[in-house]
PDB file of C-alpha atoms and ligand atoms in Angstrom:
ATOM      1  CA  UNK H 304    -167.823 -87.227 186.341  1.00  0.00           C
ATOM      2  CA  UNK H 305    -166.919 -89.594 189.480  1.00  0.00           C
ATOM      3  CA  UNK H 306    -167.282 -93.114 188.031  1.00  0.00           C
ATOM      4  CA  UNK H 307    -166.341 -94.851 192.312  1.00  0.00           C
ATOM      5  CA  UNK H 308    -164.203 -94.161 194.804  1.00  0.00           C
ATOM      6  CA  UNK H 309    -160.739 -95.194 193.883  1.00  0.00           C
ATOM      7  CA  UNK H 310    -159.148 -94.838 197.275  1.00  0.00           C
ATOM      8  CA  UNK H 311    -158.979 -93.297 200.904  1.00  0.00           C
ATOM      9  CA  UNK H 312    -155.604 -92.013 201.702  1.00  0.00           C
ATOM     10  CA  UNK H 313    -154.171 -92.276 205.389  1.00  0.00           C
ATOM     11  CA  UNK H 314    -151.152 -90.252 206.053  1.00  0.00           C
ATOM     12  CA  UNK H 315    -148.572 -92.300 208.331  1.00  0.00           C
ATOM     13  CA  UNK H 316    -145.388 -92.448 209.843  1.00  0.00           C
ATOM     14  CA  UNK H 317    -144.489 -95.585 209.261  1.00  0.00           C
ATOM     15  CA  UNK H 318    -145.508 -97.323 205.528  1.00  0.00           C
ATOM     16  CA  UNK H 319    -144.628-100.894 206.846  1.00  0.00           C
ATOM     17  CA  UNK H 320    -146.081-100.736 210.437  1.00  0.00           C
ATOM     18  CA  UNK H 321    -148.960 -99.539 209.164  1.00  0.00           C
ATOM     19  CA  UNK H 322    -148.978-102.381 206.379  1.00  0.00           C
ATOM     20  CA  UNK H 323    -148.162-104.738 208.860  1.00  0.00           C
ATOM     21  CA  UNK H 324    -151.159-103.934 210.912  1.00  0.00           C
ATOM     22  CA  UNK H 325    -153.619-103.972 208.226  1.00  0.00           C
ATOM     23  CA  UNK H 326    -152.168-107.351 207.353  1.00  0.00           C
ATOM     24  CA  UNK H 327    -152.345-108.860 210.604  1.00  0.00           C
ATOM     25  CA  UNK H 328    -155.575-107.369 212.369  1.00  0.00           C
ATOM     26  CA  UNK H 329    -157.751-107.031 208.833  1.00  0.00           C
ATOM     27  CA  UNK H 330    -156.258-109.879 206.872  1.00  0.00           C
ATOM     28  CA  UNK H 331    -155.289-106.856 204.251  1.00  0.00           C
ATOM     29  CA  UNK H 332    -152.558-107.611 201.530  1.00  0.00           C
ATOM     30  CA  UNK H 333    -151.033-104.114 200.863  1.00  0.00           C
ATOM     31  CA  UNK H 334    -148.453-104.223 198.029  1.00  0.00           C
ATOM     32  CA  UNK H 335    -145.016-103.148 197.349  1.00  0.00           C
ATOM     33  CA  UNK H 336    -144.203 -99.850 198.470  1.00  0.00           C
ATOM     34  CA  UNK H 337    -143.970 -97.406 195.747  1.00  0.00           C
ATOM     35  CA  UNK H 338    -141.866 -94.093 195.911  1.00  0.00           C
ATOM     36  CA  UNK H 339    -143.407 -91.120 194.139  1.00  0.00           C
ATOM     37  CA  UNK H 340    -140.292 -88.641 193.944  1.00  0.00           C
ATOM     38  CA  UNK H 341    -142.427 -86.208 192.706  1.00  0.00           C
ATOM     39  CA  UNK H 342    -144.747 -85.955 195.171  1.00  0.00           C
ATOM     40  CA  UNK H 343    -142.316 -87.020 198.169  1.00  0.00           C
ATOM     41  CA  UNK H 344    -143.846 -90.183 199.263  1.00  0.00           C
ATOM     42  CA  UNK H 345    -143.801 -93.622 199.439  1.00  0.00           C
ATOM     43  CA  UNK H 346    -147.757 -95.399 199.039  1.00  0.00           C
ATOM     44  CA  UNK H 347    -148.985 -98.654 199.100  1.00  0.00           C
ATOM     45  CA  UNK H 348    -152.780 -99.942 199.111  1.00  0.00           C
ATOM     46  CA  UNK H 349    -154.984-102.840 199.562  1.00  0.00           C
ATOM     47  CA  UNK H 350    -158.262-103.569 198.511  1.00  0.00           C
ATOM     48  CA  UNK H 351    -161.226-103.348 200.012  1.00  0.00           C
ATOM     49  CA  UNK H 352    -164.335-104.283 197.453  1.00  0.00           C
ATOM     50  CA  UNK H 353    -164.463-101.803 194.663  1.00  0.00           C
ATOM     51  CA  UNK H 354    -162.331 -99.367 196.722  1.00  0.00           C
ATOM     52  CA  UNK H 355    -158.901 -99.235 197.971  1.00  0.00           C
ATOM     53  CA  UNK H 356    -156.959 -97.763 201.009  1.00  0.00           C
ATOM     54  CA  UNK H 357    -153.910 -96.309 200.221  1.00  0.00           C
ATOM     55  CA  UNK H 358    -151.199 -95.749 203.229  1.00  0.00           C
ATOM     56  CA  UNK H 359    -149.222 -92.758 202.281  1.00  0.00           C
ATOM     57  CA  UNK H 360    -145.363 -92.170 204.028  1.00  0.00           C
ATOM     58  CA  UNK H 361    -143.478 -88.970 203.066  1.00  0.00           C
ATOM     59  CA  UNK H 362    -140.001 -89.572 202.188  1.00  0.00           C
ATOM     60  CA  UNK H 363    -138.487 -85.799 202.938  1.00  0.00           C
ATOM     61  CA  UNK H 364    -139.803 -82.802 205.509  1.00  0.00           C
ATOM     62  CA  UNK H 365    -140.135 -80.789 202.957  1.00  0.00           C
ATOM     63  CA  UNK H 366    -143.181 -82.860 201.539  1.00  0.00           C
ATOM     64  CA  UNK H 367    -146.841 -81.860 201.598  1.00  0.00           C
ATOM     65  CA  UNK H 368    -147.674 -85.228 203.441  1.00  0.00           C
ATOM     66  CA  UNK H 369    -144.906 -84.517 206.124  1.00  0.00           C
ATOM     67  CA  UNK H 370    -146.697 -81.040 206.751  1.00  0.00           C
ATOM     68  CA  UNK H 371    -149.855 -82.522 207.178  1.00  0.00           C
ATOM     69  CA  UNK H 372    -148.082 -84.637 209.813  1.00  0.00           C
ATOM     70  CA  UNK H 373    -146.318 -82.330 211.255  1.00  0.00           C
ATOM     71  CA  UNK H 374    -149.874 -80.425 212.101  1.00  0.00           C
ATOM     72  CA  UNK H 375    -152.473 -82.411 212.367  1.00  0.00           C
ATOM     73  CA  UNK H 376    -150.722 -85.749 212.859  1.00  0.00           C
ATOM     74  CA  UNK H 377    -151.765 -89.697 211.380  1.00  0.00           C
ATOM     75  CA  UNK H 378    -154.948 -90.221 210.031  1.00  0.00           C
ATOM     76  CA  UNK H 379    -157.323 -89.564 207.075  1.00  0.00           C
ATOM     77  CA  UNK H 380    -155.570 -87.634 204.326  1.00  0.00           C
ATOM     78  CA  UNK H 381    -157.577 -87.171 201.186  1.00  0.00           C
ATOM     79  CA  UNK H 382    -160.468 -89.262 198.857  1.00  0.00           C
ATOM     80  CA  UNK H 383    -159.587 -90.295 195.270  1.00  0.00           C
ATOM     81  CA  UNK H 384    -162.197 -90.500 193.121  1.00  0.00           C
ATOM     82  CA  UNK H 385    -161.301 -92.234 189.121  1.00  0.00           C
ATOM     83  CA  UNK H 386    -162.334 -90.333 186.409  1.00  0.00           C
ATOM     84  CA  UNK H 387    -162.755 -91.092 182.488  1.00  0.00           C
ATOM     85  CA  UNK H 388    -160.860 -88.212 181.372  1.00  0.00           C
ATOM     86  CA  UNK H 389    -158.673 -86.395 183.586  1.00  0.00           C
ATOM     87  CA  UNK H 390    -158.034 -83.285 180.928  1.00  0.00           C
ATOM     88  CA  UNK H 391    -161.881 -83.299 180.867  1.00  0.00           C
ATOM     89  CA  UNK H 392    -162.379 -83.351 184.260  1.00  0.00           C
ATOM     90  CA  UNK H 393    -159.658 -80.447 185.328  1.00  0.00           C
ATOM     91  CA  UNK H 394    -160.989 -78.064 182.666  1.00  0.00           C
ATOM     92  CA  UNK H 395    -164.712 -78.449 183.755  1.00  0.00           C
ATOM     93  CA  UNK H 396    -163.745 -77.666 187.361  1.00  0.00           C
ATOM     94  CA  UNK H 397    -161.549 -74.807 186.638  1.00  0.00           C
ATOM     95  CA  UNK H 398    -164.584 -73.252 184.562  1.00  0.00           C
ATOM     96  CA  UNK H 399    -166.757 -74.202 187.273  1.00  0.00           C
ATOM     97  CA  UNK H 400    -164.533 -71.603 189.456  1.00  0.00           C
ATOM     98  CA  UNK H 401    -163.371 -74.422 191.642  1.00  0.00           C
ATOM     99  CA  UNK H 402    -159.974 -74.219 193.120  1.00  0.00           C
ATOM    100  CA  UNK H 403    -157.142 -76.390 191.479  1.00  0.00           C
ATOM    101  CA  UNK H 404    -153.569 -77.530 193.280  1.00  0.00           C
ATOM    102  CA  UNK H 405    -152.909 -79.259 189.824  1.00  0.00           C
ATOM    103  CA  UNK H 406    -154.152 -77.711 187.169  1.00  0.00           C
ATOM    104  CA  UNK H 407    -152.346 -80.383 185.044  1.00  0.00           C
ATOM    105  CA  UNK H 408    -152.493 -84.063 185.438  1.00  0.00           C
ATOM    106  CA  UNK H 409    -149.279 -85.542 187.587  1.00  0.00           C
ATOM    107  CA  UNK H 410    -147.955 -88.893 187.240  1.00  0.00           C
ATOM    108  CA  UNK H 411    -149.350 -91.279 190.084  1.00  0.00           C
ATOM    109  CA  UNK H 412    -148.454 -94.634 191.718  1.00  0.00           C
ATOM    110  CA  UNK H 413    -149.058 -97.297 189.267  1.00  0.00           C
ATOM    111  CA  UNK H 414    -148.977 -95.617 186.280  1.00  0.00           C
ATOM    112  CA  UNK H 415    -151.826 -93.417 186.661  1.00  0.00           C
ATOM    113  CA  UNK H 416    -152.637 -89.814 186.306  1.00  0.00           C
ATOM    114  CA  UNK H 417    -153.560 -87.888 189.176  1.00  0.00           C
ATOM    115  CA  UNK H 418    -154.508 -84.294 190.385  1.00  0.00           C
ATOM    116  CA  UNK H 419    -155.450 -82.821 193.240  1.00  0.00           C
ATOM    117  CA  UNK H 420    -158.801 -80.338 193.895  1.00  0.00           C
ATOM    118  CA  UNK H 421    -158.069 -77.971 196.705  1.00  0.00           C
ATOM    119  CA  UNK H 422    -159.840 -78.953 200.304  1.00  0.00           C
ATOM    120  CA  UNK H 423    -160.638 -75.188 200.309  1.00  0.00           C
ATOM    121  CA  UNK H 424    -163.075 -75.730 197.418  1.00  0.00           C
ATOM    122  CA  UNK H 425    -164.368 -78.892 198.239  1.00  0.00           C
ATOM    123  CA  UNK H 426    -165.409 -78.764 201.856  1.00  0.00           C
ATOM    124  CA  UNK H 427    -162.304 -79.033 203.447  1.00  0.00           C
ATOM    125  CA  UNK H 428    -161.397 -82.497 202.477  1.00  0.00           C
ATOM    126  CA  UNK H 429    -158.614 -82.578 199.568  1.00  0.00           C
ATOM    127  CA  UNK H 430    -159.481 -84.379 196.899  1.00  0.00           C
ATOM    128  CA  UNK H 431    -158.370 -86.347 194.376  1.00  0.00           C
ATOM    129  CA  UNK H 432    -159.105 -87.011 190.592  1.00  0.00           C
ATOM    130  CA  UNK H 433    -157.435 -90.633 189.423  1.00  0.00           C
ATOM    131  CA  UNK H 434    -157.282 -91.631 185.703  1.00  0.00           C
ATOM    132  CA  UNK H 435    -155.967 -95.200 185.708  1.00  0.00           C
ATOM    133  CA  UNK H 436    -153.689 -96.423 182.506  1.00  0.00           C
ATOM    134  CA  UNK H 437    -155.934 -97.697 179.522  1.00  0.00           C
ATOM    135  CA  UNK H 438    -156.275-101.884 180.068  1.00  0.00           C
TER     136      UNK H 438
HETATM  137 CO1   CO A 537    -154.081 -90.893 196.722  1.00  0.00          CO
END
């Protein structure tokens, strides 16, 4: 089902200190900042081989990324792994018994489709499906 690692998400404060540090210590070249109303944040990411980091800013309190914050502070947020078929993917967890926060695909950054596997079923760390756009 997992075809790599698509990215690690870091939840931070700041989107463009944290860009700027990546850029400057790392050589990193995060893109444009890209608001996801939906979700309440603004993300970027940069490359790093096959994988990417992606530096995730909430844009209201009332966001699931400013409660993570708020409790456990900056750091590592969640793994996204891409997927062939996201449809395919949700309805084999869900009749594996596994614990879904979307148990419908969501609109992502850059035109993808995204959902999220709950950390309670997987170990603690929340996880991400990613189907990127065809092309
Ligand atoms: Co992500």
């Amino acid at each position: 089902m997992l075809s790599r690692i698509y990215h690690l998400g870091y939840a931070v404060e700041d989107i463009g200190a944290a860009s700027r540090f990546y850029r400057e210590n790392f050589g990193a070249n995060p893109g444009e900042p890209e608001v996801v109303e939906e979700q309440g944040i603004v993300a970027t990411m940069f490359r790093v081989g096959e994988s990417s980091i992606e530096l995730v800013q909430p844009t209201r309190p009332d966001s699931p990324v400013a409660k993570f914050l708020a409790k456990r502070g900056e750091g590592f947020h969640h793994v996204a792994f891409q997927v062939e078929d996201l449809q395919k993917a949700l309805a084999e967890l869900k009749r594996g018994g596994v614990e879904l926060i979307d148990e419908e695909p969501r609109r992502g950054a850059g035109g993808t489709r995204m959902a999220f596997v709950h950390p309670k079923s997987a170990f603690g760390v929340l996880t991400e499906l990613v189907e990127l756009p065809e092309g």
